[in-house]
Amino acid sequence: MSRGKSNQCVVERGVGSPATASAPPLPVAHARAFHAECMEVARLQICLSTSPSGFLGIVHHGRTSGNPGGTGAIPVVSLDLPQLSEPPLAEVWTSPLPVTYHQAEGIHCAMNDEVLFGALQVAESPGALLDAVTYRAYRNLLTQARALGYPHLLRVWNYFPSINRESDGLERYQRFCAGRYQALAEGLEEFPRTLPAATAIGTLSGPLTIHFLAAKQPGAHIENPRQVSAYEYPRVYGRCSPSFARATLRPSLSGAQLLIAGTASIVGHASEHVGAPRQQTLEILHNLNVLLARTEQLHGIDRGQWLGRALFKVYIRHPEHAVTIRDMLTALLPSHAQVLYLQGEMCRSELLVEIEAVLTQEQSAGVSQRGLVDSSGSSATGGI
Ligand code: 3EB
């Protein structure tokens, strides 16, 4: 490891902490480089057969495979995270700019002039430990992204089975965190300031599956003042802290985009409302509201401007909580948002729900009275 003592995986407070530094000037792109949306699988099949250009990547959920084959070069991710609503939806990443495809070292890439969407799967061979598997996957990812000219990680999604299970005396999530930490601390310039927003969710089955968005220009990584930065979590949660930012902002003249990391019912560094899915959901909305307020404070984009395309992914540990959580979010998330509900396991066993999002600034940004997300239904959390 290039920094710190070899057994020190928790990032020390104050070292390049984005919470204390003022926002560095960012290059502003002219055009939006990507779009994320949900699409009925049946409609996607038709799009792929009629006009298969402009796709950066496709993410399928649920074990009901039947996923479109023959997509050729397009990176396709299949995750065993059953969808908790009908009809079956695919998550589709598209590009308004021309796309080229590349495959090397097991990483499928789609690139345009601004960003690279990459996907890789690594089987855990018997006897291999998840930290070693994760370390190699991240080394490979960093090397490829850099070689192709996209050295700046904007967003990473991590999925693997049995996330809370112990393996050789350590929880698998902690092994994952150790491998990721080691590779990123060694390979990411200006670690931890440059850590991307991320998701880490347990699937029901399958290989370690990682997909990511990297860019030629850096994004701005944003922390949540209501939460201890994950990379500064105390060691009680694991010897190596989780290497991710709460959100990444990508400015653009045609509307900024905000990539929000998986957000759980964590305040400070503690899990709140153990056993209470409704309260956890409200706490998450409160966290999202505070993150948007922080984005406004640092980058001047107020909450009323996130009225362009919005995609939320909601991971729910127990399918029996789906109706309650869905009914709440139908009322509390903005009506223009697309929301995908998936069954998945959070990295702490007491967490029952987690929400991530991709938000887009409306081009002619107006000011809305209502915030993007409404947590005012809770007296415990209050609106902001
Ligand atoms: C948390 O805030 C909840 O390890 O990449 C959320 C998003 C969580 C990403 C990761 C973990 C990760 O710590 C868990």
Short mmCIF file of C-alpha atoms and ligand atoms in Angstrom, two decimals:
data_model
loop_
_atom_site.label_atom_id
_atom_site.label_comp_id
_atom_site.label_asym_id
_atom_site.label_seq_id
_atom_site.Cartn_x
_atom_site.Cartn_y
_atom_site.Cartn_z
CA MET A 1 0.00 0.00 0.00
CA SER A 2 1.34 3.37 -0.88
CA ARG A 3 0.07 5.29 2.09
CA GLY A 4 -0.24 4.88 5.80
CA LYS A 5 0.84 1.98 7.90
CA SER A 6 0.23 -1.34 6.26
CA ASN A 7 -2.43 -2.31 8.78
CA GLN A 8 -4.09 1.10 8.76
CA CYS A 9 -7.09 1.07 6.48
CA VAL A 10 -9.14 3.87 7.97
CA VAL A 11 -8.45 7.16 6.31
CA GLU A 12 -7.28 9.75 8.77
CA ARG A 13 -9.53 12.70 9.35
CA GLY A 14 -8.50 15.98 7.80
CA VAL A 15 -6.30 14.50 5.09
CA GLY A 16 -7.70 16.12 1.98
CA SER A 17 -11.20 15.79 3.37
CA PRO A 18 -13.68 17.26 0.88
CA ALA A 19 -15.90 18.26 3.78
CA THR A 20 -13.30 20.77 4.91
CA ALA A 21 -11.77 21.78 1.58
CA SER A 22 -13.49 24.30 -0.65
CA ALA A 23 -14.73 22.88 -3.93
CA PRO A 24 -11.96 22.92 -6.55
CA PRO A 25 -12.83 24.49 -9.91
CA LEU A 26 -14.26 21.89 -12.23
CA PRO A 27 -14.07 21.59 -15.98
CA VAL A 28 -17.59 22.03 -17.33
CA ALA A 29 -18.60 19.77 -20.19
CA HIS A 30 -20.69 21.15 -23.02
CA ALA A 31 -23.03 18.27 -23.48
CA ARG A 32 -24.56 15.61 -21.31
CA ALA A 33 -22.49 12.54 -21.81
CA PHE A 34 -24.95 9.91 -20.66
CA HIS A 35 -28.53 9.21 -19.72
CA ALA A 36 -29.83 6.57 -17.33
CA GLU A 37 -33.37 5.28 -17.51
CA CYS A 38 -35.58 2.28 -16.91
CA MET A 39 -37.18 0.64 -19.88
CA GLU A 40 -39.53 -2.30 -20.24
CA VAL A 41 -37.45 -5.28 -21.28
CA ALA A 42 -39.82 -5.92 -24.19
CA ARG A 43 -39.33 -2.39 -25.51
CA LEU A 44 -35.57 -2.60 -25.06
CA GLN A 45 -35.51 -5.73 -27.23
CA ILE A 46 -37.18 -3.77 -30.02
CA CYS A 47 -34.79 -0.80 -29.64
CA LEU A 48 -31.81 -3.13 -29.76
CA SER A 49 -32.97 -4.80 -32.93
CA THR A 50 -34.01 -1.60 -34.71
CA SER A 51 -31.37 0.94 -33.67
CA PRO A 52 -28.61 -0.65 -31.61
CA SER A 53 -26.43 2.46 -31.51
CA GLY A 54 -25.95 4.85 -28.64
CA PHE A 55 -26.04 2.25 -25.88
CA LEU A 56 -23.43 2.54 -23.15
CA GLY A 57 -24.66 -0.34 -21.06
CA ILE A 58 -27.63 -2.40 -19.96
CA VAL A 59 -28.30 -3.72 -16.45
CA HIS A 60 -30.74 -6.61 -16.01
CA HIS A 61 -32.20 -7.55 -12.65
CA GLY A 62 -33.77 -10.74 -11.41
CA ARG A 63 -33.01 -14.36 -11.94
CA THR A 64 -35.60 -14.63 -14.70
CA SER A 65 -32.82 -14.30 -17.24
CA GLY A 66 -34.56 -14.21 -20.62
CA ASN A 67 -32.26 -11.25 -21.09
CA PRO A 68 -31.60 -10.10 -24.61
CA GLY A 69 -28.77 -12.01 -26.13
CA GLY A 70 -27.01 -10.88 -29.25
CA THR A 71 -26.31 -7.39 -27.94
CA GLY A 72 -22.82 -7.86 -29.28
CA ALA A 73 -20.40 -5.30 -28.02
CA ILE A 74 -22.68 -3.49 -25.59
CA PRO A 75 -21.72 -4.08 -21.93
CA VAL A 76 -24.55 -6.07 -20.35
CA VAL A 77 -24.74 -6.67 -16.61
CA SER A 78 -26.99 -9.38 -15.13
CA LEU A 79 -27.68 -9.21 -11.43
CA ASP A 80 -29.60 -11.68 -9.30
CA LEU A 81 -31.62 -8.97 -7.57
CA PRO A 82 -35.28 -9.87 -8.08
CA GLN A 83 -37.37 -6.95 -9.22
CA LEU A 84 -40.17 -6.22 -6.73
CA SER A 85 -42.57 -4.67 -9.22
CA GLU A 86 -44.01 -5.38 -12.65
CA PRO A 87 -43.42 -5.14 -15.60
CA PRO A 88 -39.80 -6.31 -15.87
CA LEU A 89 -37.58 -3.29 -16.38
CA ALA A 90 -34.01 -2.99 -17.58
CA GLU A 91 -31.74 -0.14 -16.58
CA VAL A 92 -30.40 1.40 -19.74
CA TRP A 93 -27.45 3.78 -20.08
CA THR A 94 -27.40 5.66 -23.35
CA SER A 95 -25.17 8.25 -24.97
CA PRO A 96 -26.15 11.31 -27.00
CA LEU A 97 -22.60 11.19 -28.43
CA PRO A 98 -21.17 8.51 -30.74
CA VAL A 99 -20.09 5.34 -28.90
CA THR A 100 -17.21 2.97 -29.48
CA TYR A 101 -16.79 -0.41 -27.82
CA HIS A 102 -13.76 -2.17 -26.44
CA GLN A 103 -13.12 -5.36 -24.57
CA ALA A 104 -9.90 -6.27 -22.76
CA GLU A 105 -8.94 -8.29 -19.70
CA GLY A 106 -12.57 -9.28 -19.19
CA ILE A 107 -13.83 -5.70 -19.00
CA HIS A 108 -16.52 -4.70 -21.47
CA CYS A 109 -16.35 -0.97 -22.22
CA ALA A 110 -18.47 1.53 -24.10
CA MET A 111 -16.96 4.98 -24.61
CA ASN A 112 -17.85 8.36 -25.97
CA ASP A 113 -15.92 11.64 -26.03
CA GLU A 114 -16.54 12.16 -22.32
CA VAL A 115 -17.24 8.96 -20.39
CA LEU A 116 -16.61 5.26 -20.30
CA PHE A 117 -19.15 2.71 -19.04
CA GLY A 118 -17.40 -0.51 -18.03
CA ALA A 119 -18.57 -3.86 -16.71
CA LEU A 120 -16.75 -6.89 -15.36
CA GLN A 121 -17.63 -10.16 -13.65
CA VAL A 122 -15.21 -12.21 -11.62
CA ALA A 123 -16.09 -15.70 -10.47
CA GLU A 124 -14.88 -16.56 -6.99
CA SER A 125 -13.03 -19.79 -7.47
CA PRO A 126 -13.17 -22.25 -4.55
CA GLY A 127 -10.64 -21.27 -1.91
CA ALA A 128 -10.15 -17.74 -3.20
CA LEU A 129 -10.90 -15.03 -0.67
CA LEU A 130 -13.10 -12.13 -1.65
CA ASP A 131 -10.51 -9.50 -0.65
CA ALA A 132 -7.98 -10.91 -3.11
CA VAL A 133 -10.59 -11.29 -5.85
CA THR A 134 -11.80 -7.71 -5.29
CA TYR A 135 -8.27 -6.31 -5.21
CA ARG A 136 -7.47 -7.87 -8.59
CA ALA A 137 -10.76 -6.72 -10.11
CA TYR A 138 -10.15 -3.11 -9.04
CA ARG A 139 -6.53 -3.13 -10.19
CA ASN A 140 -7.70 -4.36 -13.56
CA LEU A 141 -10.50 -1.78 -13.70
CA LEU A 142 -8.19 1.12 -12.84
CA THR A 143 -5.55 0.01 -15.31
CA GLN A 144 -8.03 -0.37 -18.18
CA ALA A 145 -9.88 2.88 -17.52
CA ARG A 146 -6.62 4.81 -17.38
CA ALA A 147 -5.19 3.14 -20.47
CA LEU A 148 -8.30 4.08 -22.44
CA GLY A 149 -8.02 7.72 -21.32
CA TYR A 150 -10.73 7.83 -18.63
CA PRO A 151 -8.74 8.01 -15.38
CA HIS A 152 -11.45 9.65 -13.25
CA LEU A 153 -13.94 7.33 -11.57
CA LEU A 154 -17.38 8.93 -11.26
CA ARG A 155 -19.49 6.03 -9.99
CA VAL A 156 -19.02 2.36 -9.19
CA TRP A 157 -21.63 -0.36 -8.51
CA ASN A 158 -20.52 -3.51 -6.68
CA TYR A 159 -22.59 -6.69 -6.35
CA PHE A 160 -21.74 -10.09 -4.90
CA PRO A 161 -23.63 -12.85 -3.08
CA SER A 162 -23.82 -13.52 0.69
CA ILE A 163 -22.59 -10.06 1.63
CA ASN A 164 -23.21 -10.55 5.37
CA ARG A 165 -21.87 -14.11 5.59
CA GLU A 166 -18.69 -14.81 7.44
CA SER A 167 -15.88 -16.37 5.48
CA ASP A 168 -12.64 -17.41 7.18
CA GLY A 169 -13.42 -15.32 10.23
CA LEU A 170 -14.37 -12.11 8.45
CA GLU A 171 -17.66 -10.89 6.98
CA ARG A 172 -17.57 -10.94 3.20
CA TYR A 173 -18.42 -7.23 2.98
CA GLN A 174 -15.36 -6.50 5.11
CA ARG A 175 -13.21 -8.65 2.83
CA PHE A 176 -14.61 -6.77 -0.15
CA CYS A 177 -13.83 -3.43 1.55
CA ALA A 178 -10.26 -4.52 2.28
CA GLY A 179 -9.55 -5.50 -1.33
CA ARG A 180 -11.18 -2.37 -2.72
CA TYR A 181 -9.36 -0.14 -0.23
CA GLN A 182 -6.01 -1.62 -1.07
CA ALA A 183 -6.43 -1.25 -4.83
CA LEU A 184 -7.85 2.28 -4.66
CA ALA A 185 -5.36 3.55 -2.07
CA GLU A 186 -2.56 2.30 -4.31
CA GLY A 187 -4.02 3.21 -7.65
CA LEU A 188 -6.22 6.28 -7.29
CA GLU A 189 -4.49 9.62 -7.48
CA GLU A 190 -5.30 11.89 -4.55
CA PHE A 191 -7.10 9.10 -2.66
CA PRO A 192 -9.44 9.54 -0.77
CA ARG A 193 -10.52 12.93 -2.18
CA THR A 194 -11.11 11.37 -5.58
CA LEU A 195 -13.18 8.39 -4.41
CA PRO A 196 -16.33 7.94 -6.50
CA ALA A 197 -19.90 7.50 -5.32
CA ALA A 198 -20.65 3.79 -5.03
CA THR A 199 -23.10 1.03 -4.24
CA ALA A 200 -22.32 -2.33 -2.62
CA ILE A 201 -25.26 -4.71 -2.47
CA GLY A 202 -25.58 -8.42 -1.84
CA THR A 203 -27.14 -10.48 -4.62
CA LEU A 204 -28.88 -13.83 -4.18
CA SER A 205 -26.29 -15.54 -6.40
CA GLY A 206 -23.68 -14.91 -9.05
CA PRO A 207 -20.11 -13.70 -9.44
CA LEU A 208 -18.59 -10.46 -8.13
CA THR A 209 -20.06 -8.04 -10.65
CA ILE A 210 -18.81 -4.48 -10.97
CA HIS A 211 -19.90 -1.79 -13.36
CA PHE A 212 -18.66 1.76 -13.40
CA LEU A 213 -18.67 5.13 -15.04
CA ALA A 214 -15.30 6.80 -15.58
CA ALA A 215 -14.53 10.10 -17.28
CA LYS A 216 -11.81 12.04 -19.06
CA GLN A 217 -12.47 14.98 -16.72
CA PRO A 218 -12.88 14.71 -12.97
CA GLY A 219 -16.25 15.04 -11.28
CA ALA A 220 -16.77 16.68 -7.90
CA HIS A 221 -17.27 14.26 -5.03
CA ILE A 222 -19.63 15.38 -2.30
CA GLU A 223 -19.93 14.22 1.31
CA ASN A 224 -23.01 14.32 3.53
CA PRO A 225 -22.61 16.52 6.64
CA ARG A 226 -25.15 14.31 8.41
CA GLN A 227 -23.00 11.23 7.94
CA VAL A 228 -19.39 10.47 8.74
CA SER A 229 -17.58 9.96 5.43
CA ALA A 230 -17.56 6.23 4.78
CA TYR A 231 -13.79 6.34 4.28
CA GLU A 232 -13.51 7.71 7.83
CA TYR A 233 -15.80 5.18 9.53
CA PRO A 234 -14.31 3.93 12.79
CA ARG A 235 -12.72 0.52 12.75
CA VAL A 236 -15.57 -1.09 14.62
CA TYR A 237 -17.20 -1.51 11.17
CA GLY A 238 -14.18 -3.26 9.75
CA ARG A 239 -10.45 -2.87 9.60
CA CYS A 240 -10.63 -1.23 6.18
CA SER A 241 -13.08 1.59 5.72
CA PRO A 242 -15.51 1.54 2.76
CA SER A 243 -13.94 3.50 -0.11
CA PHE A 244 -16.66 5.68 -1.56
CA ALA A 245 -18.09 9.21 -1.68
CA ARG A 246 -21.72 10.07 -0.95
CA ALA A 247 -22.25 11.58 -4.41
CA THR A 248 -20.44 12.66 -7.55
CA LEU A 249 -21.46 15.76 -9.48
CA ARG A 250 -20.78 16.09 -13.17
CA PRO A 251 -21.26 19.67 -14.30
CA SER A 252 -22.42 20.31 -17.86
CA LEU A 253 -23.57 23.38 -19.74
CA SER A 254 -26.66 21.47 -20.77
CA GLY A 255 -27.49 20.47 -17.20
CA ALA A 256 -25.45 18.94 -14.41
CA GLN A 257 -25.84 15.33 -13.34
CA LEU A 258 -25.66 14.05 -9.79
CA LEU A 259 -24.78 10.43 -9.13
CA ILE A 260 -25.90 9.63 -5.59
CA ALA A 261 -24.35 6.65 -3.81
CA GLY A 262 -26.40 3.98 -2.11
CA THR A 263 -27.86 5.81 0.89
CA ALA A 264 -28.94 3.99 4.02
CA SER A 265 -30.45 4.81 7.40
CA ILE A 266 -27.10 5.83 8.83
CA VAL A 267 -26.60 9.00 10.86
CA GLY A 268 -23.06 9.82 11.90
CA HIS A 269 -21.76 6.30 11.49
CA ALA A 270 -24.55 4.48 13.35
CA SER A 271 -27.41 2.51 11.82
CA GLU A 272 -30.72 4.02 12.92
CA HIS A 273 -34.19 2.45 13.38
CA VAL A 274 -33.16 -1.20 13.60
CA GLY A 275 -36.13 -3.37 12.62
CA ALA A 276 -38.23 -0.44 11.34
CA PRO A 277 -38.41 -0.23 7.52
CA ARG A 278 -40.68 2.84 7.48
CA GLN A 279 -38.43 4.84 9.77
CA GLN A 280 -35.34 3.74 7.87
CA THR A 281 -36.92 4.94 4.64
CA LEU A 282 -37.69 8.36 6.15
CA GLU A 283 -34.16 8.61 7.53
CA ILE A 284 -32.79 7.91 4.06
CA LEU A 285 -34.95 10.70 2.58
CA HIS A 286 -33.63 13.02 5.25
CA ASN A 287 -30.07 12.03 4.30
CA LEU A 288 -30.85 12.66 0.62
CA ASN A 289 -32.29 16.09 1.43
CA VAL A 290 -29.19 17.07 3.38
CA LEU A 291 -26.98 15.85 0.54
CA LEU A 292 -28.91 18.04 -1.91
CA ALA A 293 -28.55 21.01 0.44
CA ARG A 294 -24.80 20.38 0.57
CA THR A 295 -24.69 20.23 -3.23
CA GLU A 296 -26.39 23.60 -3.37
CA GLN A 297 -24.00 25.04 -0.80
CA LEU A 298 -20.90 23.82 -2.65
CA HIS A 299 -21.99 24.09 -6.27
CA GLY A 300 -24.93 26.47 -6.35
CA ILE A 301 -27.44 24.01 -7.77
CA ASP A 302 -30.54 24.33 -5.66
CA ARG A 303 -32.87 21.43 -5.00
CA GLY A 304 -35.56 22.85 -7.27
CA GLN A 305 -33.29 22.41 -10.28
CA TRP A 306 -33.14 18.60 -10.21
CA LEU A 307 -36.22 18.32 -12.37
CA GLY A 308 -34.72 16.67 -15.42
CA ARG A 309 -34.57 12.91 -15.83
CA ALA A 310 -34.37 11.14 -12.45
CA LEU A 311 -33.78 7.46 -11.79
CA PHE A 312 -33.98 6.02 -8.29
CA LYS A 313 -33.01 2.46 -7.39
CA VAL A 314 -34.43 1.13 -4.15
CA TYR A 315 -32.92 -2.01 -2.65
CA ILE A 316 -35.10 -3.84 -0.12
CA ARG A 317 -33.76 -6.67 2.04
CA HIS A 318 -37.07 -8.44 2.74
CA PRO A 319 -39.65 -8.63 -0.05
CA GLU A 320 -42.42 -8.42 2.57
CA HIS A 321 -41.42 -4.78 3.19
CA ALA A 322 -41.78 -3.86 -0.48
CA VAL A 323 -45.40 -2.70 -0.44
CA THR A 324 -44.92 -0.43 2.59
CA ILE A 325 -41.75 1.12 1.22
CA ARG A 326 -43.15 1.49 -2.28
CA ASP A 327 -46.32 3.19 -1.04
CA MET A 328 -44.24 5.66 0.97
CA LEU A 329 -41.88 6.47 -1.87
CA THR A 330 -44.68 6.81 -4.40
CA ALA A 331 -45.93 9.66 -2.23
CA LEU A 332 -42.58 11.14 -1.24
CA LEU A 333 -40.32 10.89 -4.31
CA PRO A 334 -40.96 13.39 -7.09
CA SER A 335 -43.60 12.35 -9.59
CA HIS A 336 -41.29 12.73 -12.59
CA ALA A 337 -38.83 10.16 -11.23
CA GLN A 338 -38.49 6.58 -12.42
CA VAL A 339 -38.12 4.17 -9.50
CA LEU A 340 -36.83 0.62 -9.66
CA TYR A 341 -37.51 -1.68 -6.67
CA LEU A 342 -35.11 -4.57 -6.18
CA GLN A 343 -34.58 -7.26 -3.58
CA GLY A 344 -31.01 -7.07 -2.31
CA GLU A 345 -28.98 -7.23 0.87
CA MET A 346 -27.36 -4.19 2.48
CA CYS A 347 -23.82 -4.31 3.81
CA ARG A 348 -24.94 -4.13 7.46
CA SER A 349 -27.43 -6.83 8.46
CA GLU A 350 -29.64 -4.36 10.38
CA LEU A 351 -30.19 -2.18 7.31
CA LEU A 352 -33.44 -3.01 5.53
CA VAL A 353 -33.49 -0.52 2.67
CA GLU A 354 -31.09 1.57 0.61
CA ILE A 355 -31.73 4.17 -2.09
CA GLU A 356 -29.46 5.50 -4.84
CA ALA A 357 -30.20 7.96 -7.63
CA VAL A 358 -29.08 9.59 -10.85
CA LEU A 359 -30.46 13.14 -11.06
CA THR A 360 -30.33 15.60 -13.92
CA GLN A 361 -30.59 19.34 -13.75
CA GLU A 362 -33.39 20.67 -15.88
CA GLN A 363 -31.98 22.78 -18.71
CA SER A 364 -34.05 25.88 -18.06
CA ALA A 365 -33.84 25.49 -14.34
CA GLY A 366 -36.83 26.87 -12.55
CA VAL A 367 -37.29 27.14 -8.83
CA SER A 368 -39.76 24.81 -7.24
CA GLN A 369 -41.38 25.25 -3.87
CA ARG A 370 -41.25 21.61 -2.99
CA GLY A 371 -37.94 19.89 -2.48
CA LEU A 372 -36.94 17.03 -4.71
CA VAL A 373 -37.53 14.52 -1.99
CA ASP A 374 -40.02 15.12 0.76
CA SER A 375 -39.15 13.78 4.18
CA SER A 376 -41.56 16.10 5.96
CA GLY A 377 -43.93 13.20 6.60
CA SER A 378 -41.81 12.34 9.59
CA SER A 379 -41.66 14.31 12.78
CA ALA A 380 -38.58 12.28 13.68
CA THR A 381 -36.58 13.47 10.71
CA GLY A 382 -38.37 16.64 9.73
CA GLY A 383 -38.08 18.32 6.37
CA ILE A 384 -35.29 20.70 5.59
C1 3EB B 1 -23.23 3.17 4.16
O1 3EB B 1 -23.55 4.33 4.05
C2 3EB B 1 -24.22 2.16 3.68
O2 3EB B 1 -19.34 -0.01 0.38
O3 3EB B 1 -19.61 0.84 -1.61
C3 3EB B 1 -23.67 2.41 0.72
C4 3EB B 1 -23.11 2.72 -0.50
C5 3EB B 1 -23.04 1.51 1.56
C6 3EB B 1 -21.90 2.12 -0.89
C7 3EB B 1 -19.98 0.64 -0.45
C8 3EB B 1 -21.85 0.93 1.17
C9 3EB B 1 -21.28 1.23 -0.05
O4 3EB B 1 -22.16 2.79 4.67
C10 3EB B 1 -23.63 1.11 2.85
#
